[in-house]
Coordinates of C-alpha atoms in Angstrom, one line a residue:
M1 CA 11.2 -45.7 -69.3
G2 CA 11.8 -47.3 -72.7
K3 CA 8.4 -48.3 -72.8
Q4 CA 6.8 -45.3 -71.6
L5 CA 8.2 -43.8 -74.8
K6 CA 7.3 -46.5 -77.1
Q7 CA 3.4 -46.1 -75.6
L8 CA 4.1 -42.3 -76.3
G9 CA 4.6 -42.7 -80.3
Y10 CA 8.7 -42.4 -80.2
P11 CA 10.8 -42.7 -81.8
E12 CA 8.2 -42.5 -84.9
K13 CA 7.0 -39.9 -83.6
I14 CA 10.6 -37.4 -84.0
Y15 CA 11.2 -38.9 -87.8
L16 CA 7.5 -37.3 -88.1
Y17 CA 8.4 -34.4 -86.7
I18 CA 12.0 -34.1 -89.3
V19 CA 9.8 -35.3 -92.0
I20 CA 7.6 -32.0 -91.3
F21 CA 9.8 -29.9 -90.3
V22 CA 11.7 -30.4 -93.9
G23 CA 8.6 -30.0 -95.3
S24 CA 8.6 -26.4 -93.5
L25 CA 11.9 -25.5 -94.6
V26 CA 10.8 -26.2 -98.6
A27 CA 7.7 -24.4 -97.8
M28 CA 9.4 -21.4 -96.4
L29 CA 12.3 -21.3 -99.6
F30 CA 8.8 -20.8 -101.9
V31 CA 7.2 -18.5 -99.6
T32 CA 10.7 -16.4 -99.3
G33 CA 11.4 -16.8 -103.5
T34 CA 7.7 -15.8 -104.8
Q35 CA 7.5 -12.9 -106.4
L36 CA 4.6 -10.4 -107.6
P37 CA 5.0 -9.5 -111.1
E38 CA 6.0 -5.5 -110.1
G39 CA 8.5 -6.9 -108.3
G40 CA 9.6 -5.3 -104.4
R41 CA 9.5 -7.5 -101.0
P42 CA 8.4 -10.9 -101.4
P43 CA 4.3 -10.6 -100.3
Y44 CA 3.8 -13.9 -98.1
L45 CA 7.0 -13.4 -95.6
F46 CA 4.1 -13.1 -93.0
L47 CA 3.6 -16.5 -93.4
V48 CA 7.3 -17.6 -92.0
W49 CA 6.0 -16.1 -88.6
N50 CA 2.2 -17.6 -89.4
T51 CA 4.2 -21.3 -89.8
F52 CA 6.5 -20.5 -86.4
L53 CA 3.4 -20.1 -84.2
A54 CA 2.2 -23.3 -85.9
W55 CA 4.7 -25.2 -84.7
V56 CA 4.1 -23.8 -81.1
P57 CA 1.4 -25.9 -80.0
A58 CA 3.5 -28.8 -81.9
G59 CA 6.4 -28.5 -79.6
L60 CA 4.5 -28.3 -76.5
A61 CA 3.1 -31.4 -77.0
L62 CA 6.5 -33.2 -77.1
V63 CA 6.3 -30.9 -73.7
L64 CA 3.4 -32.4 -72.4
D65 CA 5.1 -35.8 -73.5
G66 CA 7.7 -35.0 -71.6
I67 CA 5.6 -33.9 -68.2
S68 CA 3.5 -37.4 -68.6
L69 CA 7.0 -39.2 -67.8
L70 CA 7.4 -37.2 -63.9
R71 CA 6.8 -39.6 -61.0
T72 CA 5.5 -36.6 -58.8
K73 CA 2.1 -36.8 -59.2
S74 CA 1.4 -32.9 -58.1
L75 CA 4.2 -31.6 -59.7
R76 CA 3.1 -33.2 -63.0
W77 CA -0.4 -31.9 -62.7
M78 CA 0.6 -28.3 -62.2
L79 CA 3.0 -28.3 -65.1
Y80 CA 0.2 -30.0 -67.0
L81 CA -2.0 -27.1 -66.6
I82 CA 0.3 -24.4 -67.6
A83 CA 1.8 -26.1 -70.2
G84 CA -1.8 -27.7 -72.0
G85 CA -3.1 -24.2 -71.3
L86 CA -0.4 -22.7 -73.2
W87 CA -0.7 -25.5 -76.0
L88 CA -4.7 -24.4 -75.8
F89 CA -3.9 -20.7 -76.7
F90 CA -2.0 -21.6 -79.4
Y91 CA -3.1 -24.6 -80.9
P92 CA -5.9 -22.0 -83.2
N93 CA -2.7 -20.7 -85.1
A94 CA -2.1 -24.2 -87.1
A95 CA -5.8 -24.3 -88.3
Y96 CA -5.5 -20.3 -88.9
L97 CA -2.9 -20.9 -91.8
I98 CA -6.3 -22.6 -93.8
T99 CA -7.2 -18.8 -93.9
D100 CA -4.3 -17.1 -95.7
L101 CA -5.4 -18.8 -98.9
L102 CA -6.9 -15.6 -99.5
H103 CA -4.0 -13.8 -100.4
P104 CA -2.9 -15.0 -103.8
F105 CA -6.8 -13.5 -104.5
A106 CA -6.2 -10.4 -102.9
R107 CA -2.4 -9.4 -103.3
L108 CA -2.3 -11.1 -106.9
T109 CA -3.4 -8.4 -110.0
I110 CA -3.4 -10.2 -113.4
E111 CA -3.9 -9.0 -116.6
D112 CA -6.7 -10.8 -117.6
S113 CA -8.8 -11.2 -114.8
Y114 CA -11.1 -13.6 -116.5
L115 CA -8.9 -16.3 -117.0
F116 CA -6.6 -15.6 -113.9
W117 CA -6.6 -19.3 -113.5
Q118 CA -4.9 -20.0 -117.4
D119 CA -1.6 -17.9 -115.9
M120 CA 1.1 -20.3 -113.6
L121 CA 1.9 -16.7 -111.6
F122 CA -1.0 -17.3 -109.8
W123 CA -0.9 -21.1 -109.5
N124 CA 2.9 -20.3 -108.0
H125 CA 1.7 -18.1 -105.7
L126 CA -1.7 -20.1 -104.5
F127 CA 0.1 -23.6 -104.4
T128 CA 3.2 -21.5 -101.9
V129 CA 0.0 -20.6 -99.8
L130 CA -1.5 -23.7 -99.8
L131 CA 1.6 -26.0 -99.0
T132 CA 1.9 -23.8 -96.0
A133 CA -2.0 -24.1 -95.0
L134 CA -1.4 -28.1 -95.2
L135 CA 1.5 -28.3 -93.2
G136 CA -0.3 -26.4 -91.1
L137 CA -3.1 -29.2 -91.0
V138 CA -0.6 -31.5 -90.4
L139 CA 0.9 -29.9 -87.5
G140 CA -2.7 -29.5 -86.1
A141 CA -3.6 -32.8 -86.4
I142 CA -0.2 -33.8 -85.0
S143 CA -0.5 -32.0 -81.8
L144 CA -3.9 -33.2 -81.2
A145 CA -3.3 -36.5 -81.8
S146 CA -0.4 -36.3 -79.1
V147 CA -2.0 -34.5 -76.7
H148 CA -5.3 -36.2 -77.2
R149 CA -3.4 -40.3 -75.9
L150 CA -2.2 -38.2 -72.8
V151 CA -5.9 -36.8 -71.7
E152 CA -7.1 -40.6 -73.4
R153 CA -4.3 -42.6 -70.5
A154 CA -5.0 -40.5 -67.9
L155 CA -9.3 -40.1 -68.1
G156 CA -10.3 -42.6 -70.7
R157 CA -11.7 -42.9 -73.9
I158 CA -14.6 -41.1 -73.9
I159 CA -12.9 -38.2 -72.3
G160 CA -10.5 -38.3 -74.3
I161 CA -13.0 -38.1 -77.5
I162 CA -15.1 -35.0 -76.1
F163 CA -11.9 -33.0 -75.3
A164 CA -10.5 -33.5 -79.2
A165 CA -14.3 -32.4 -80.2
A166 CA -13.6 -29.4 -77.8
V167 CA -10.4 -28.5 -78.5
L168 CA -11.3 -28.4 -82.9
L169 CA -14.8 -26.4 -81.9
L170 CA -12.4 -23.7 -79.7
S171 CA -9.7 -24.0 -82.6
S172 CA -12.6 -23.2 -85.0
F173 CA -13.6 -19.8 -83.0
G174 CA -10.3 -18.9 -82.2
V175 CA -9.1 -18.8 -86.1
Y176 CA -12.3 -16.7 -86.3
L177 CA -11.0 -14.5 -83.5
G178 CA -7.7 -14.3 -85.5
R179 CA -9.2 -13.9 -88.7
F180 CA -11.6 -11.6 -88.2
F181 CA -10.6 -9.5 -85.1
R182 CA -7.3 -10.0 -85.3
F183 CA -6.5 -11.4 -82.1
N184 CA -3.8 -13.6 -82.0
S185 CA -2.4 -15.9 -78.8
W186 CA -0.8 -13.1 -76.9
D187 CA -4.1 -11.3 -76.2
V188 CA -5.4 -14.2 -74.3
L189 CA -2.2 -13.6 -72.4
H190 CA -1.9 -9.7 -72.4
Q191 CA -5.1 -8.3 -72.3
P192 CA -7.5 -11.5 -71.6
V193 CA -10.5 -8.6 -70.0
G194 CA -10.8 -6.4 -73.0
L195 CA -10.6 -9.5 -75.3
L196 CA -13.6 -10.4 -73.6
R197 CA -15.4 -7.4 -73.4
Q198 CA -14.6 -7.2 -77.3
I199 CA -16.6 -10.6 -78.0
L200 CA -19.6 -10.4 -75.5
S201 CA -20.4 -7.1 -77.0
Y202 CA -19.9 -8.1 -80.8
F203 CA -22.0 -11.4 -80.3
T204 CA -25.0 -9.3 -79.0
N205 CA -26.0 -9.0 -82.6
M206 CA -27.2 -12.0 -84.1
E207 CA -26.0 -11.3 -87.5
H208 CA -22.6 -11.5 -86.0
V209 CA -23.5 -15.0 -84.5
L210 CA -24.4 -16.2 -88.0
H211 CA -21.5 -15.1 -89.3
A212 CA -19.8 -16.5 -87.2
Y213 CA -21.2 -19.8 -87.2
A214 CA -21.1 -19.9 -91.1
Y215 CA -17.0 -19.3 -91.0
C216 CA -16.7 -21.8 -87.6
K217 CA -18.3 -24.5 -89.3
W218 CA -16.0 -24.9 -92.3
I219 CA -12.7 -24.9 -89.9
F220 CA -14.4 -27.4 -87.8
L221 CA -15.3 -29.7 -90.7
I222 CA -12.0 -29.4 -92.5
T223 CA -9.7 -29.5 -89.2
G224 CA -12.2 -32.6 -87.4
F225 CA -12.5 -33.9 -90.9
G226 CA -8.3 -34.1 -91.6
Y227 CA -7.4 -35.3 -88.0
M228 CA -10.5 -38.3 -88.1
V229 CA -8.6 -39.3 -91.0
F230 CA -5.0 -38.9 -89.2
C231 CA -6.0 -41.2 -86.1
L232 CA -8.0 -43.4 -88.2
F233 CA -4.8 -43.9 -90.7
G234 CA -2.6 -44.4 -87.4
A235 CA -5.1 -46.9 -85.5
M236 CA -5.1 -49.2 -89.2
N237 CA -1.4 -49.1 -89.2
R238 CA -1.0 -50.2 -85.6
R239 CA -3.3 -53.1 -86.6
M240 CA -1.4 -53.9 -89.7
T241 CA 1.8 -53.8 -87.7
Q242 CA 0.4 -55.7 -84.5
G243 CA -0.7 -58.3 -87.4
G244 CA 2.7 -58.8 -88.9
D245 CA 4.8 -59.2 -85.4

């Protein structure tokens, strides 16, 4: 059991989760403490829920690690399909936090809008949302790396790479559906047929197809670049550690 856990990246993975959890708490303090000039309810409270949703695939990645330790092959693969399907449904929520960067521009009004970047109020709002966006990128990278490793161990390196690329592509499209259709992961479970009909109807228009491509390519590039850096840094760190031994 100890050897298997080590192969899965433990206990370092737990330490990493703890650090990100602390970072999430700090980010939520800023989210709940940020105010508009006119006062009232904090404008970014929705980020608390969005950040929680970004944590769901990270939590499910740990569940999948636990499932991989089961000895009964049939039970293991059945639970893989269930937990893996849920993980895939919720995975776009991590990258979705990037798109919330629009809110400081949409919600914040500064008197001299021509020089808005000189006002620290703007930067406080922008950096609050940026911090949660970075958390989303990190949670997404950690979650995918964990599941990618399980797929690679079971099906080989090439299939693992194809799997990771496919997840990032699907996630980019999922973020598009969330931002422009206002769909969320629950809709896939509650009304899959209605969701599919709306999507098919929407994409009969070529302008909509081009719009989706123009948007999704950026999400894919950002998340893909972040994921590659994360993986390469991890591989470099492992080689340095092995060299030191």
